[in-house]
Short mmCIF file of C-alpha atoms in Angstrom, two decimals:
data_model
loop_
_atom_site.label_atom_id
_atom_site.label_comp_id
_atom_site.label_asym_id
_atom_site.label_seq_id
_atom_site.Cartn_x
_atom_site.Cartn_y
_atom_site.Cartn_z
CA ARG K 23 11.87 -43.93 -14.88
CA PRO K 24 9.49 -40.68 -14.82
CA HIS K 25 8.04 -39.53 -11.13
CA SER K 26 4.68 -40.79 -10.49
CA ARG K 27 4.09 -37.87 -8.49
CA PRO K 28 5.56 -34.23 -8.62
CA ARG K 29 8.62 -33.43 -6.75
CA HIS K 30 7.51 -30.18 -5.75
CA PRO K 31 3.26 -30.84 -5.16
CA GLY K 32 2.81 -26.66 -5.10
CA ILE K 33 4.15 -26.05 -8.76
CA ARG K 34 0.68 -27.56 -10.18
CA THR K 35 -1.43 -24.91 -8.68
CA MET K 36 1.20 -22.00 -9.06
CA LEU K 37 1.55 -21.88 -12.80
CA PRO K 38 -2.57 -21.02 -12.89
CA LEU K 39 -2.04 -18.54 -10.75
CA LEU K 40 1.01 -17.18 -12.48
CA LEU K 41 -0.47 -17.32 -15.76
CA LEU K 42 -3.35 -15.19 -14.30
CA LEU K 43 -0.96 -12.66 -13.41
CA LEU K 44 0.24 -11.94 -17.05
CA PRO K 45 -2.79 -9.89 -18.41
CA SER K 46 -1.82 -7.51 -15.72
CA ALA K 47 2.03 -7.10 -16.69
CA HIS K 48 1.45 -5.92 -20.00
CA GLY K 49 5.20 -4.79 -20.40
CA ILE K 50 4.44 -1.45 -19.23
CA ALA K 51 7.37 0.80 -19.03
CA GLN K 52 8.55 2.01 -15.63
CA LEU K 53 9.43 5.63 -16.27
CA ARG K 54 11.82 7.25 -13.68
CA TYR K 55 9.80 10.37 -13.28
CA ARG K 56 7.52 11.06 -9.93
CA PRO K 57 4.93 13.80 -10.19
CA ALA K 58 5.61 16.47 -7.36
CA LEU K 59 4.00 19.90 -6.65
CA THR K 60 5.15 22.65 -8.26
CA THR K 61 8.22 24.82 -7.41
CA GLU K 62 7.40 27.52 -10.00
CA PRO K 63 8.25 30.76 -7.94
CA VAL K 64 5.38 33.10 -9.66
CA LEU K 65 2.30 30.33 -8.80
CA GLU K 66 0.32 31.19 -5.56
CA GLY K 67 -2.19 28.47 -4.13
CA VAL K 68 0.04 25.31 -5.21
CA ARG K 69 -2.29 23.76 -2.74
CA THR K 70 -5.91 24.98 -1.47
CA THR K 71 -8.40 23.28 0.30
CA SER K 72 -9.75 20.96 -2.86
CA THR K 73 -6.53 21.98 -5.27
CA PHE K 74 -3.12 21.33 -5.71
CA VAL K 75 -0.89 22.05 -8.85
CA VAL K 76 1.71 19.24 -10.50
CA ASP K 77 4.83 20.00 -12.76
CA GLN K 78 3.64 18.69 -16.32
CA PRO K 79 5.46 15.92 -17.22
CA ARG K 80 7.94 17.27 -19.68
CA CYS K 81 10.03 15.09 -21.88
CA VAL K 82 8.73 12.00 -20.00
CA PHE K 83 6.71 10.11 -22.38
CA LYS K 84 8.87 11.19 -25.74
CA ASP K 85 8.70 7.53 -26.85
CA TYR K 86 5.26 7.48 -26.57
CA ASN K 87 4.09 9.19 -29.58
CA ASN K 88 0.89 7.87 -30.03
CA ALA K 89 -0.22 7.49 -26.79
CA VAL K 90 -2.67 9.40 -24.91
CA ILE K 91 -1.32 10.59 -21.06
CA TRP K 92 -3.84 10.41 -18.20
CA LEU K 93 -3.42 11.97 -14.57
CA VAL K 94 -4.30 9.23 -12.23
CA VAL K 95 -5.29 10.69 -8.47
CA ALA K 96 -5.69 8.34 -5.79
CA LEU K 97 -6.06 8.26 -2.02
CA ASP K 98 -2.54 7.74 -0.63
CA GLN K 99 -3.80 4.25 0.68
CA ALA K 100 -5.36 3.39 -2.61
CA ALA K 101 -2.12 3.91 -4.54
CA SER K 102 -0.76 0.69 -4.28
CA SER K 103 -3.63 -1.26 -5.30
CA PHE K 104 -4.70 0.83 -8.60
CA ASN K 105 -5.12 -1.23 -11.40
CA ASN K 106 -3.59 -0.02 -14.62
CA THR K 107 -5.43 -1.83 -17.17
CA GLU K 108 -8.67 -0.24 -15.82
CA ARG K 109 -9.93 2.33 -18.68
CA PRO K 110 -10.29 5.78 -18.05
CA GLY K 111 -14.15 7.37 -18.34
CA THR K 112 -15.91 3.66 -16.80
CA PRO K 113 -17.50 3.68 -13.77
CA GLU K 114 -14.35 2.19 -12.04
CA THR K 115 -12.60 5.46 -12.78
CA ALA K 116 -15.21 7.87 -12.59
CA PHE K 117 -14.20 11.29 -10.36
CA GLN K 118 -18.61 11.12 -9.55
CA GLY K 119 -17.74 7.70 -7.72
CA PHE K 120 -14.28 8.82 -5.83
CA PRO K 121 -13.65 8.51 -3.07
CA ASN K 122 -16.01 5.94 -2.34
CA PRO K 123 -16.35 3.74 -4.14
CA VAL K 124 -13.65 4.91 -6.69
CA ARG K 125 -10.50 5.06 -4.78
CA ALA K 126 -8.43 6.77 -7.63
CA TYR K 127 -9.49 8.15 -10.91
CA MET K 128 -8.30 9.25 -14.23
CA THR K 129 -8.50 12.82 -15.45
CA LEU K 130 -6.66 15.84 -17.61
CA ASN K 131 -5.61 13.72 -20.41
CA ALA K 132 -3.43 14.89 -23.33
CA THR K 133 -1.44 13.72 -26.04
CA LEU K 134 2.52 14.09 -26.38
CA GLY K 135 1.78 17.79 -28.54
CA SER K 136 0.77 19.32 -25.33
CA TYR K 137 4.01 18.85 -23.28
CA PRO K 138 6.29 20.17 -25.77
CA CYS K 139 9.91 18.87 -24.66
CA PRO K 140 11.83 20.87 -23.75
CA LYS K 141 9.37 23.21 -22.16
CA PRO K 142 9.09 26.87 -24.22
CA ASP K 143 10.78 29.33 -22.02
CA GLY K 144 8.38 31.90 -20.06
CA GLU K 145 6.01 29.27 -20.21
CA ILE K 146 4.39 28.02 -16.77
CA ALA K 147 4.23 24.15 -17.49
CA VAL K 148 2.02 22.70 -14.82
CA LEU K 149 -1.31 21.28 -14.18
CA ARG K 150 -4.11 22.07 -11.20
CA VAL K 151 -5.68 19.21 -9.91
CA GLY K 152 -9.21 19.63 -8.72
CA SER K 153 -10.02 22.82 -10.79
CA GLU K 154 -13.46 21.76 -12.35
CA THR K 155 -16.68 22.62 -11.01
CA SER K 156 -18.98 22.19 -13.96
CA CYS K 157 -18.97 18.24 -14.23
CA ILE K 158 -18.72 17.13 -10.39
CA HIS K 159 -22.42 15.61 -10.79
CA ASP K 160 -22.13 14.69 -14.43
CA PRO K 161 -22.28 11.18 -14.91
CA ALA K 162 -21.26 11.95 -18.72
CA ARG K 163 -18.14 13.52 -17.80
CA PRO K 164 -16.10 10.75 -15.34
CA THR K 165 -12.94 12.31 -16.26
CA CYS K 166 -13.82 15.34 -14.25
CA ASN K 167 -11.15 17.30 -12.69
CA GLY K 168 -13.10 17.90 -10.41
CA PRO K 169 -12.74 19.39 -6.48
CA LEU K 170 -10.77 17.25 -4.17
CA PRO K 171 -13.45 15.84 -1.11
CA GLY K 172 -11.48 16.52 1.62
CA PRO K 173 -7.53 16.94 2.89
CA GLY K 174 -6.07 13.52 1.63
CA PRO K 175 -3.35 12.96 1.35
CA TYR K 176 -3.54 11.70 -2.18
CA ARG K 177 -0.90 10.19 -4.46
CA VAL K 178 -1.15 11.15 -8.16
CA LYS K 179 1.08 9.47 -11.38
CA PHE K 180 0.99 9.67 -15.30
CA LEU K 181 0.01 6.81 -17.09
CA ALA K 182 0.20 6.79 -21.30
CA LEU K 183 -2.20 4.67 -22.89
CA GLU K 184 -2.55 3.77 -26.74
CA GLY K 185 -5.60 2.88 -27.34
CA SER K 186 -6.52 1.04 -24.03
CA VAL K 187 -3.18 -0.75 -23.89
CA PRO K 188 -1.15 0.59 -20.92
CA VAL K 189 2.36 1.56 -22.35
CA ALA K 190 4.35 3.52 -19.74
CA GLU K 191 3.99 5.14 -16.20
CA THR K 192 5.90 7.39 -13.74
CA ALA K 193 6.29 6.23 -10.44
CA TRP K 194 3.70 7.85 -7.92
CA SER K 195 4.09 10.97 -6.51
CA MET K 196 4.88 11.36 -2.38
CA PRO K 197 1.42 11.63 -0.40
CA ILE K 198 -0.04 15.29 -1.18
CA THR K 199 -2.11 16.90 1.71
CA LEU K 200 -4.24 19.73 1.36
#
């Protein structure tokens, strides 16, 4: 004879909650790469009062030929709550709202061709975060790579999107203080 009431009453409320989490999972590949400040010996100003320099993600996204790779910049305490399904260029990810109310923004998009693997000899393969000043107040440029507003700490990661779908991401960097 079937049970007239469930053996585990909480399971009825858990299933809808689990189903709500499915769209955020998306099967995003977690790549074994952690962005870091560059160690290029010929480069000065790795950290300034409003910028820092990280190495480009060479050979990291080689399986994602159709993806656009974005750099995500977040306040240290906001990194763990960044929503990978947010789209670049929206009010939720616009540089102009950083750091309040936007806690993480997306910038410096590139295709795989911008990160050739292996790195050609003699080429400096870095990204300077915070180097654009012309777009600071321009809402038409929400993916501005504008100067960082304070000492941080900040964290960065790379996120690959195919269309608007996140397909792969790196780990977050260690905290970076200017």
